[in-house]
XYZ file of C-alpha atoms in Angstrom:
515
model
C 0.000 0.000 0.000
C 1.271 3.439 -0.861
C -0.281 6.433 1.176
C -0.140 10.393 1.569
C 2.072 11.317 3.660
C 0.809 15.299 4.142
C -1.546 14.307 7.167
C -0.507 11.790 9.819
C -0.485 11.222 13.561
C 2.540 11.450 15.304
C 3.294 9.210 18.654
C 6.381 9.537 21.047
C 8.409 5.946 20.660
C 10.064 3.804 23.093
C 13.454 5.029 21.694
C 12.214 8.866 22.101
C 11.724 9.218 18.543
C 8.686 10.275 16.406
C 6.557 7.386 15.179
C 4.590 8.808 11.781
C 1.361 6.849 11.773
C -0.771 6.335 8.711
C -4.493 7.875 9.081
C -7.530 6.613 9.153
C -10.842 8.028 8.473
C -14.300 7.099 8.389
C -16.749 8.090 5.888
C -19.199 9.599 8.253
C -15.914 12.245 9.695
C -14.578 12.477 6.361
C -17.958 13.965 4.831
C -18.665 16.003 8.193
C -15.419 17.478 7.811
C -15.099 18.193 3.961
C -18.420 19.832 4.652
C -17.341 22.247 7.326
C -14.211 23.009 4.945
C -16.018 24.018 2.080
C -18.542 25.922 3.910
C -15.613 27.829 6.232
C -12.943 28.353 3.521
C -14.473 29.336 0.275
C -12.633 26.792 -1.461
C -15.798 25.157 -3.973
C -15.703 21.494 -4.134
C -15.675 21.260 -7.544
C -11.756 22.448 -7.313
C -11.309 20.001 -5.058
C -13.061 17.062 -7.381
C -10.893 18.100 -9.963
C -7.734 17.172 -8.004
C -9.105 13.696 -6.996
C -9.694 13.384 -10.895
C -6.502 14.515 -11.794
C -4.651 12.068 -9.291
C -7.377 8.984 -10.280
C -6.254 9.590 -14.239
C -2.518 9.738 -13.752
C -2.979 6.379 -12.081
C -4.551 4.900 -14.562
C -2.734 6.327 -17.406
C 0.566 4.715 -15.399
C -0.399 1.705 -15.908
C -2.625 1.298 -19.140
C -0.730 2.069 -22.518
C -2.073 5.215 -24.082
C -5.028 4.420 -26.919
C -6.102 1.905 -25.169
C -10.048 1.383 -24.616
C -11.223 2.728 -21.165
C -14.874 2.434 -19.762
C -16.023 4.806 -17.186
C -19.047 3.443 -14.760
C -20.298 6.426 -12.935
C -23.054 7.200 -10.271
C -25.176 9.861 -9.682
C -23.455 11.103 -6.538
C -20.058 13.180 -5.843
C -18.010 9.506 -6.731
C -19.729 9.969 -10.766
C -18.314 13.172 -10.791
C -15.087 12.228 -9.723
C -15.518 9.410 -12.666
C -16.624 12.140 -15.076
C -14.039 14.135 -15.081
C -11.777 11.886 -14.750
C -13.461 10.766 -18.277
C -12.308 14.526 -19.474
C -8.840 14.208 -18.461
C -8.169 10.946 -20.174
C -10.026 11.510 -23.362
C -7.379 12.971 -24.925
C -5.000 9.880 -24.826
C -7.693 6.787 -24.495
C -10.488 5.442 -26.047
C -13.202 6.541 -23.259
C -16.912 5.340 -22.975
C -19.079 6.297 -20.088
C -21.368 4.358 -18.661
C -24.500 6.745 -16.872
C -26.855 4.062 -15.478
C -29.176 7.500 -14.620
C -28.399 11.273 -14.763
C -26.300 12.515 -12.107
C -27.996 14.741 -9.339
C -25.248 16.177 -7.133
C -24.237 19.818 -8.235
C -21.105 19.048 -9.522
C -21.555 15.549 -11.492
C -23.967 17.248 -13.324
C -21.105 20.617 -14.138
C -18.756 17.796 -14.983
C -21.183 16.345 -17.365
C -21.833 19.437 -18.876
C -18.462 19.982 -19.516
C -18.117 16.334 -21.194
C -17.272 16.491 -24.622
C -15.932 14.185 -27.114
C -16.708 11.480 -24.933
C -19.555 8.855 -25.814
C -22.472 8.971 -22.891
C -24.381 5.272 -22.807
C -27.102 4.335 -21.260
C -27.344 0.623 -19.771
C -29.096 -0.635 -22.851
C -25.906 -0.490 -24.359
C -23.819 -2.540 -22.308
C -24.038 -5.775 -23.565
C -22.382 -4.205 -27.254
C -19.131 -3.026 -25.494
C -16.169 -4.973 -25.821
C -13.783 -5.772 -22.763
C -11.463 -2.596 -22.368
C -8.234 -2.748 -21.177
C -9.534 -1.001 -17.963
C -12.209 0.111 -16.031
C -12.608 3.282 -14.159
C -15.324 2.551 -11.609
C -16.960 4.983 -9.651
C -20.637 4.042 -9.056
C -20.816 5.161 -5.342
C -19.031 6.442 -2.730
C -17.705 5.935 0.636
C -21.443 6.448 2.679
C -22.608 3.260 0.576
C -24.555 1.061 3.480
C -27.131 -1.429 1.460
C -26.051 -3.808 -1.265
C -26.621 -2.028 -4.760
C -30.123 -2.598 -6.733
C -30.385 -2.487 -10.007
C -29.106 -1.656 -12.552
C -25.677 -0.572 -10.485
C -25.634 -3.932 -9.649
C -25.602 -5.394 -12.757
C -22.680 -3.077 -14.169
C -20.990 -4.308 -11.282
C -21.401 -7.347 -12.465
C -19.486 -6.531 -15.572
C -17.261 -4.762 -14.483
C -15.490 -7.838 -12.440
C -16.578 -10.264 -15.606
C -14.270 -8.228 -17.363
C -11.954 -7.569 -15.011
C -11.552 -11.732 -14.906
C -10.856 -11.410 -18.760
C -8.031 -9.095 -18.224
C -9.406 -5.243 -17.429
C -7.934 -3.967 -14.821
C -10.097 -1.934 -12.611
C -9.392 1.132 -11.296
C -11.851 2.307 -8.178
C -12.293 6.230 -7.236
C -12.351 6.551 -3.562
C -13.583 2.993 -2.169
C -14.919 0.097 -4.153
C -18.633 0.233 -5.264
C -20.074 -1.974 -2.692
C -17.811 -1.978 -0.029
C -18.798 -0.123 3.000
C -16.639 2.382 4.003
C -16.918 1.938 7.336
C -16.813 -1.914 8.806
C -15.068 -3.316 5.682
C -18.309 -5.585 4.881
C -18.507 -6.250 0.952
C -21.819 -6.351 -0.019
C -23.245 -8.276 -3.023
C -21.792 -7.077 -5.911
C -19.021 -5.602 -5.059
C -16.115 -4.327 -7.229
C -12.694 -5.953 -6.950
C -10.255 -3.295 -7.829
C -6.468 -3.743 -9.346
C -5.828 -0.536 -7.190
C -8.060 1.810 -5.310
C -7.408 5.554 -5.508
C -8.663 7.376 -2.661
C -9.124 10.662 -1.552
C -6.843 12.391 0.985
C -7.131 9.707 3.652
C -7.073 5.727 3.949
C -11.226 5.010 4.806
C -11.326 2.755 8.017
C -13.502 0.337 5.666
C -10.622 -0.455 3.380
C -8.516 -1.832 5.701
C -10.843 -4.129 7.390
C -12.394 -6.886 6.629
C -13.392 -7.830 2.839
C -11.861 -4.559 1.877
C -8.509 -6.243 2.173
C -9.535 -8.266 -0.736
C -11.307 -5.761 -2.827
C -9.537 -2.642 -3.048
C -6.092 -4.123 -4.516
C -3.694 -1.561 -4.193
C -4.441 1.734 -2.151
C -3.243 4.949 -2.917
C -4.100 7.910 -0.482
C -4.096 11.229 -3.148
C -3.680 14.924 -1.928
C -6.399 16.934 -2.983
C -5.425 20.003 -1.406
C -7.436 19.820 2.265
C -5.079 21.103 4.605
C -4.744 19.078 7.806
C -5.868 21.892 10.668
C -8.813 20.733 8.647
C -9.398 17.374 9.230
C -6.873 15.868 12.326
C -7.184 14.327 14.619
C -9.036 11.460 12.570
C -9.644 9.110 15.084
C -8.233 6.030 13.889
C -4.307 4.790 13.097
C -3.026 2.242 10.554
C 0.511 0.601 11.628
C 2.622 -0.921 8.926
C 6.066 -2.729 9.615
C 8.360 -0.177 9.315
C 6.758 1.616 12.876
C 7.642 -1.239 14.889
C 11.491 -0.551 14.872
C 10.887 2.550 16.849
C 8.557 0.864 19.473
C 11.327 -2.169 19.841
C 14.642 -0.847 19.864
C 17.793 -3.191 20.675
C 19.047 -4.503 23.565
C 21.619 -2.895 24.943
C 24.382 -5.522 25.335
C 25.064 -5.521 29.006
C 21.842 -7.115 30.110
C 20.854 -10.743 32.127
C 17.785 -13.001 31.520
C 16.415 -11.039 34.525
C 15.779 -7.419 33.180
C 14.050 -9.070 30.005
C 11.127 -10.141 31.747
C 9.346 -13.414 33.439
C 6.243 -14.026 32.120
C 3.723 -16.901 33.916
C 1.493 -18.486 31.465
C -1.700 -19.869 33.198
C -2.560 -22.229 30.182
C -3.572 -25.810 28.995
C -5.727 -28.850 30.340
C -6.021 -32.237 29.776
C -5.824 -32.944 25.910
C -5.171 -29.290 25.027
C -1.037 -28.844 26.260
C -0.273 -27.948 22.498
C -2.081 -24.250 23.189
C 0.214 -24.322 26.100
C 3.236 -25.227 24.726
C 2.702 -22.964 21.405
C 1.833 -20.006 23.584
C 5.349 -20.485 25.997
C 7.206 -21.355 22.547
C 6.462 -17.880 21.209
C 6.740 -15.802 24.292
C 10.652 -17.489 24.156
C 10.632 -16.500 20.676
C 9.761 -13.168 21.502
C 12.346 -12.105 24.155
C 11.345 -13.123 27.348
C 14.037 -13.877 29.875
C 11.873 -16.291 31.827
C 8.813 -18.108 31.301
C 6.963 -20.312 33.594
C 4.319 -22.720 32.402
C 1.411 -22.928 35.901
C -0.362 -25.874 33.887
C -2.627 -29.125 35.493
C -0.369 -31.779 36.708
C -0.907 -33.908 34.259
C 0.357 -32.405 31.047
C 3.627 -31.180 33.177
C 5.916 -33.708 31.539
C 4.272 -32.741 28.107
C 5.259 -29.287 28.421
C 9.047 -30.025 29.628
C 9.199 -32.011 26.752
C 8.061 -29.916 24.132
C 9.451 -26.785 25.392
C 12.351 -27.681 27.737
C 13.332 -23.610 28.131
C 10.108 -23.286 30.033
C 9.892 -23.780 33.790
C 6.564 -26.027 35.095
C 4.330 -24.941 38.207
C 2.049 -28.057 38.345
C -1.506 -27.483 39.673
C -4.304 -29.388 40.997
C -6.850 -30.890 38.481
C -10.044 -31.662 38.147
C -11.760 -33.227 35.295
C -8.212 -32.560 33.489
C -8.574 -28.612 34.145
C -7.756 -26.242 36.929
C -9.362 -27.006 40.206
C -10.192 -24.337 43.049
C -7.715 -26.320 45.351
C -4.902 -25.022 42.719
C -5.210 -21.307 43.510
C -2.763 -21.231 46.531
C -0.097 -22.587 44.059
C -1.151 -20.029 41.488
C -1.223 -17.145 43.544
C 2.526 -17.815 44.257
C 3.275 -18.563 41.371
C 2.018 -14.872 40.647
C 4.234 -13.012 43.006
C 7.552 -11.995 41.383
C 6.507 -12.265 37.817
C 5.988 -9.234 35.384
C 3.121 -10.207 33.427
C 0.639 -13.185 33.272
C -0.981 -14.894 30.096
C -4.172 -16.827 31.395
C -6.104 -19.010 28.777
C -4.871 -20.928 26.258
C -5.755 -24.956 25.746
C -7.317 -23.775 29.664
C -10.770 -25.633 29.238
C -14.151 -23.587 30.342
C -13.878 -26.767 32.860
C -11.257 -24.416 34.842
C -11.855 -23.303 38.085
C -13.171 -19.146 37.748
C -10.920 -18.808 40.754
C -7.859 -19.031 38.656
C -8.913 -15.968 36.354
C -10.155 -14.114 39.375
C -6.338 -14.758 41.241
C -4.747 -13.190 37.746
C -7.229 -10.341 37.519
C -6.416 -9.147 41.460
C -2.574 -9.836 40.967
C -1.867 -6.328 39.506
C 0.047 -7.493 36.692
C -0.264 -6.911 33.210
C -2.542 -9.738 31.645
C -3.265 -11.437 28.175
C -6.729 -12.603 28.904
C -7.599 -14.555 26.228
C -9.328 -18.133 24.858
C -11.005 -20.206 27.350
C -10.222 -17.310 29.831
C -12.291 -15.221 27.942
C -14.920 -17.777 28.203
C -15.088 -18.066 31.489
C -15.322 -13.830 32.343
C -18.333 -14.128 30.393
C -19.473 -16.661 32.874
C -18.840 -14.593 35.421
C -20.182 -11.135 34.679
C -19.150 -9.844 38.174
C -15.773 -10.393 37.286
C -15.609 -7.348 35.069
C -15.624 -5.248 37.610
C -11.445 -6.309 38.280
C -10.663 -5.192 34.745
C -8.116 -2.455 34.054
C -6.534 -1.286 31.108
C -3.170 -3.466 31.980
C -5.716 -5.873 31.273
C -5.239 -7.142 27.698
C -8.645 -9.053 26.221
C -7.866 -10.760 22.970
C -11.290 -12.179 21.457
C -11.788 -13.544 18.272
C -15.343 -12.417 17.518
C -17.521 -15.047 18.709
C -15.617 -14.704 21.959
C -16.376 -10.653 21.721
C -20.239 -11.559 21.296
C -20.036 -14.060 24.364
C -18.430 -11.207 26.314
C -21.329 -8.582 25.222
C -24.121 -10.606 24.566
C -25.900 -8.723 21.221
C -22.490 -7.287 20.144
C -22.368 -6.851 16.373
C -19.301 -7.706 15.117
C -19.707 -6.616 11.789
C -18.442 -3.032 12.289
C -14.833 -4.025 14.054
C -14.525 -0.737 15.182
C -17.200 0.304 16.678
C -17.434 -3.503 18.774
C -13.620 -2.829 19.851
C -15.419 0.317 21.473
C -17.404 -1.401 23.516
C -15.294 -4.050 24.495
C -12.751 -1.064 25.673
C -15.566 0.531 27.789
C -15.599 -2.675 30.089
C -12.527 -1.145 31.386
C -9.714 -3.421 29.508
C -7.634 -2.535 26.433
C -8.786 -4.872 23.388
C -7.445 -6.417 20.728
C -10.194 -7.422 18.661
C -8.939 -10.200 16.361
C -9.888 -10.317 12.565
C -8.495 -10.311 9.509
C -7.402 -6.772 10.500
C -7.260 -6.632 14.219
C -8.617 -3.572 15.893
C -6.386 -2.142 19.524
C -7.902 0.114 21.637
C -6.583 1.362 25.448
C -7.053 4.499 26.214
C -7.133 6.857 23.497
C -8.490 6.306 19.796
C -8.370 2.640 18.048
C -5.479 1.537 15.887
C -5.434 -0.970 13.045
C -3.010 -3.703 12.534
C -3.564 -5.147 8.921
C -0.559 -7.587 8.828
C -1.381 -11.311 8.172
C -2.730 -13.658 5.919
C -5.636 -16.827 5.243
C -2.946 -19.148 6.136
C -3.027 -18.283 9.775
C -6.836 -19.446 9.977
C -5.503 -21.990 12.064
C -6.114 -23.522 15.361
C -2.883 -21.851 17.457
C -2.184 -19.275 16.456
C -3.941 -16.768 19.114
C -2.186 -18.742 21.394
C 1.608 -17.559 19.790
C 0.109 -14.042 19.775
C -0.590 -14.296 23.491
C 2.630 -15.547 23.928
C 4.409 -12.524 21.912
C 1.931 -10.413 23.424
C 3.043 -11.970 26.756
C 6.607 -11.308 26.289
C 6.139 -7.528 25.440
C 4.123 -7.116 28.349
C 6.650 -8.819 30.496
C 9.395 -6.545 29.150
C 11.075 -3.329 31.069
C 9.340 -0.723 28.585
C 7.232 2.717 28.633
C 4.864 1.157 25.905
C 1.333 1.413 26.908
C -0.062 -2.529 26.782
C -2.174 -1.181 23.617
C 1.384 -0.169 22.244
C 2.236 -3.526 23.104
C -0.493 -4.683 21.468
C -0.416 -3.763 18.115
C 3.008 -4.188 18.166
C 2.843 -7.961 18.639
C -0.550 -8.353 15.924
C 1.919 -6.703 13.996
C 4.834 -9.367 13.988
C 2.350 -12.243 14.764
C 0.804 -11.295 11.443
C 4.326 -10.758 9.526
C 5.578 -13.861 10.736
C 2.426 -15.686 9.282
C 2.811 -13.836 6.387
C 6.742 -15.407 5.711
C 5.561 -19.127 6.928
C 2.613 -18.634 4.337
C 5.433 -18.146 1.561
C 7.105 -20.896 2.574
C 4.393 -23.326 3.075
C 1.399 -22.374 1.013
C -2.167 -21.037 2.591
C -3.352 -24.453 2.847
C -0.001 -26.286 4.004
C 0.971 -23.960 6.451
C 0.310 -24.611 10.189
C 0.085 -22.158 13.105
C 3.516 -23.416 14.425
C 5.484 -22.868 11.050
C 4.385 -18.978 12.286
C 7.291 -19.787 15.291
C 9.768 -20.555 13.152
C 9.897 -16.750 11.051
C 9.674 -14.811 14.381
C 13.062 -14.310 14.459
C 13.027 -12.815 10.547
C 10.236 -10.180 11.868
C 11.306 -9.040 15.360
C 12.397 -6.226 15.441
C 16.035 -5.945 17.899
């Protein structure tokens, strides 16, 4: 993804430097505040549509050679003007059609029509007699697009990825048609774009969700708006290259001590792989120390399979935790710098063991089974805090708030942060919140659909927390979604999306770490 780099959020990093973080926006803000500039500055936004036309031609006339055959789909709305003029620009070097499924209506679609010419105008009639182009420019609707498109929008849609499958590329203008802006959700049709073009700033919707598989390529374009105009946005992307600053080196004159000992309150009868795969990674992942507080039974399991992890064995019942076990635990507790609770733990486990974790003080991963049981146990919310990290997938966020729609990732991180913890809502993009605005971590891939791997990015997550560091634990947070997901993304190389398991994700930590 390329983006515009006028307008970003700035952070203070571990190492005292300035992190540069990528903006996000969603429709809703972006309109409210494009509004308020045009009424406030006197700048028209015609001036300003011209710009986003400008920037949506030159991409397409990078990558489509000149005489080629363009189509133009546009809508009634602001997004068919962008598309119209963008029709203007590129007549004088391509082939163009437009395709008006009705007249425009907003103020300046209609100008931009007007000042069409030498450009041939159909109607929908006439789509079935146009050849595949060599590209598409599609801009149907916009970024407030919440309903899957009727007729006949829905059939150019149609055509527009028919073609696209025999060779067009497709070029979008600000978002997809059919995606919505907001929670990512394709709806049916949808265009799936070669590269997206949009308008100032990234649109939360394009990063989450299907809109990582429909918008191709994203390019963030300046169109003039100056950024006392629209910042704070409200929402962050993080990409690779801002981890380095939140994970600087080691210094060289340091013992397994000052790195961190993390206790890992995991597994159960039949389940010590989540154990063992959530230990494995918090090793991966720096920790000086890690201590396994598992049932008794899977102790020589876990000493087997990971050997650098110490063993505080538990009582059991019905191969999980038993309330007689939370004497042991709550020693095992004191001295330790952060506690992961949940993996492989079995909704069999005693509540007592969550509740010991929860009053310890310590930064926490609360996660799987864990998560499970504190929606059990609805008075146990009360003990959460944001050193508290939840980490729900999100059938385990609509467990935790019964009625909780999922579909809009940020808005359910929301309310999982106003239970009191910081969240890491987990999806194809996961969504971090603590105690200021959300951030996005898009790294990953289908490969790491796979039972496991939450449990190596509580264990990463784990580590971090454990660490001697000024990061916040939503820092923290995104920070290890971040090289969970990179690391998948390497083993996914390596092994193919349907060959790859969650613990080939282990074995490319070490590429993605940063330090």
């Amino acid at each position: 993804m390329c983006y515009n780099i006028k307008n970003r959020a700035t952070f203070q990093s571990e190492s005292e430097e300035v992190v540069v973080l990528k903006p996000l926006i969603s429709p809703a803000a972006m309109l409210e505040r494009e509004r308020n500039y045009f009424q406030t500055s006197g700048v028209k936004s015609i001036d300003a549509m011209e710009r986003a036309a400008r920037a949506l031609a030159d991409a397409v006339s990078a990558a489509v050679p000149a005489g080629s055959a363009i189509h133009l789909a546009c809508g009634t709305g602001s997004n068919g003007g962008d598309g119209l003029a963008c029709a203007r620009l590129l007549s004088g070097r391509y082939r163009c059609t437009v395709l008006l499924p009705e007249p425009p209506r907003s103020p300046d679609a209609v100008a931009n029509l007007a000042r069409l010419e030498r450009v041939p105008v159909l109607s929908m009639q006439e789509l079935p007699n146009l050849p595949v182009p060599a590209a598409w420019v599609d801009a149907l609707f916009g970024t407030g697009l919440s309903r899957p498109p009727r007729e006949p929008w829905a059939a150019l849609i149609r055509r527009i990825n028919a073609d696209r499958d025999h060779g067009a590329k497709v070029f979008s203008a600000d978002i997809p048609s059919g995606l919505n802006g907001a929670t990512g959700q394709a709806y049916h049709p949808c265009v799936r774009a070669d590269k997206t073009v949009t308008f100032q700033y990234v649109k939360s919707g394009m990063v989450l969700a299907d809109g990582l598989d429909v918008c191709g390529e994203i390019a963030a374009a300046d169109i003039g708006f100056p950024p006392s105009a629209f910042e704070p946005t409200g929402c962050a992307l993080w990409e690779p290259s801002d981890l380095t600053m939140w994970v600087p080196p080691r210094r060289r004159n340091i013992h397994k001590g000052l790195c961190g000992h993390l206790l890992i309150v995991a597994g159960s009868f039949g389940m010590a792989g989540a154990a063992a795969l959530c230990a494995s990674a918090a090793l991966r992942s720096g920790a000086g120390l890690v201590t396994v507080a598992c049932v008794r039974s899977i102790v020589p399991i876990l000493q087997n399979l990971v050997p650098q992890a110490m063993c505080v064995p538990l009582e059991e019942r019905d191969g999980a935790i038993a309330p007689e076990a939370r004497p042991a635990l709550e020693s095992a507790l004191r001295g330790k710098n952060a506690v992961v609770i949940g993996c492989g733990l079995s909704r069999r486990a005693d509540p007592g063991a969550l509740e010991a974790v929860l009053d310890s003080g310590l930064p926490a991963v609360i996660d799987a089974d864990a998560l499970n049981l504190l929606s059990d146990q609805i008075g146990m919310m009360k003990r959460l805090g944001r050193h508290h990290v939840l980490t729900p997938h999100p059938g385990e966020a609509a467990r935790l708030i019964p009625g909780l729609d999922v579909s809009d990732p940020l808005a359910a991180a929301r309310r999982l942060n106003a239970l009191g913890a910081t969240v890491l809502l987990k999806g194809a993009s996961s969504v971090i919140i603590g105690d200021g605005e959300p951030a996005v971590s898009a790294s990953g891939c289908c490969g790491m659909a796979r039972g496991g791997s939450g449990d190596i990015l509580s264990g990463i997550l784990g580590a971090l927390l454990a660490d001697t560091s000024s990061r916040t634990p939503a820092v923290s947070a995104v920070c290890a979604s971040e090289i969970h997901g990179l690391a998948g993304e390497r083993a996914q190389r390596k092994y193919g999306s349907r060959a790859m398991n969650s613990k080939d994700i282990l074995e490319f930590l070490p590429e993605v770490f940063p330090g």
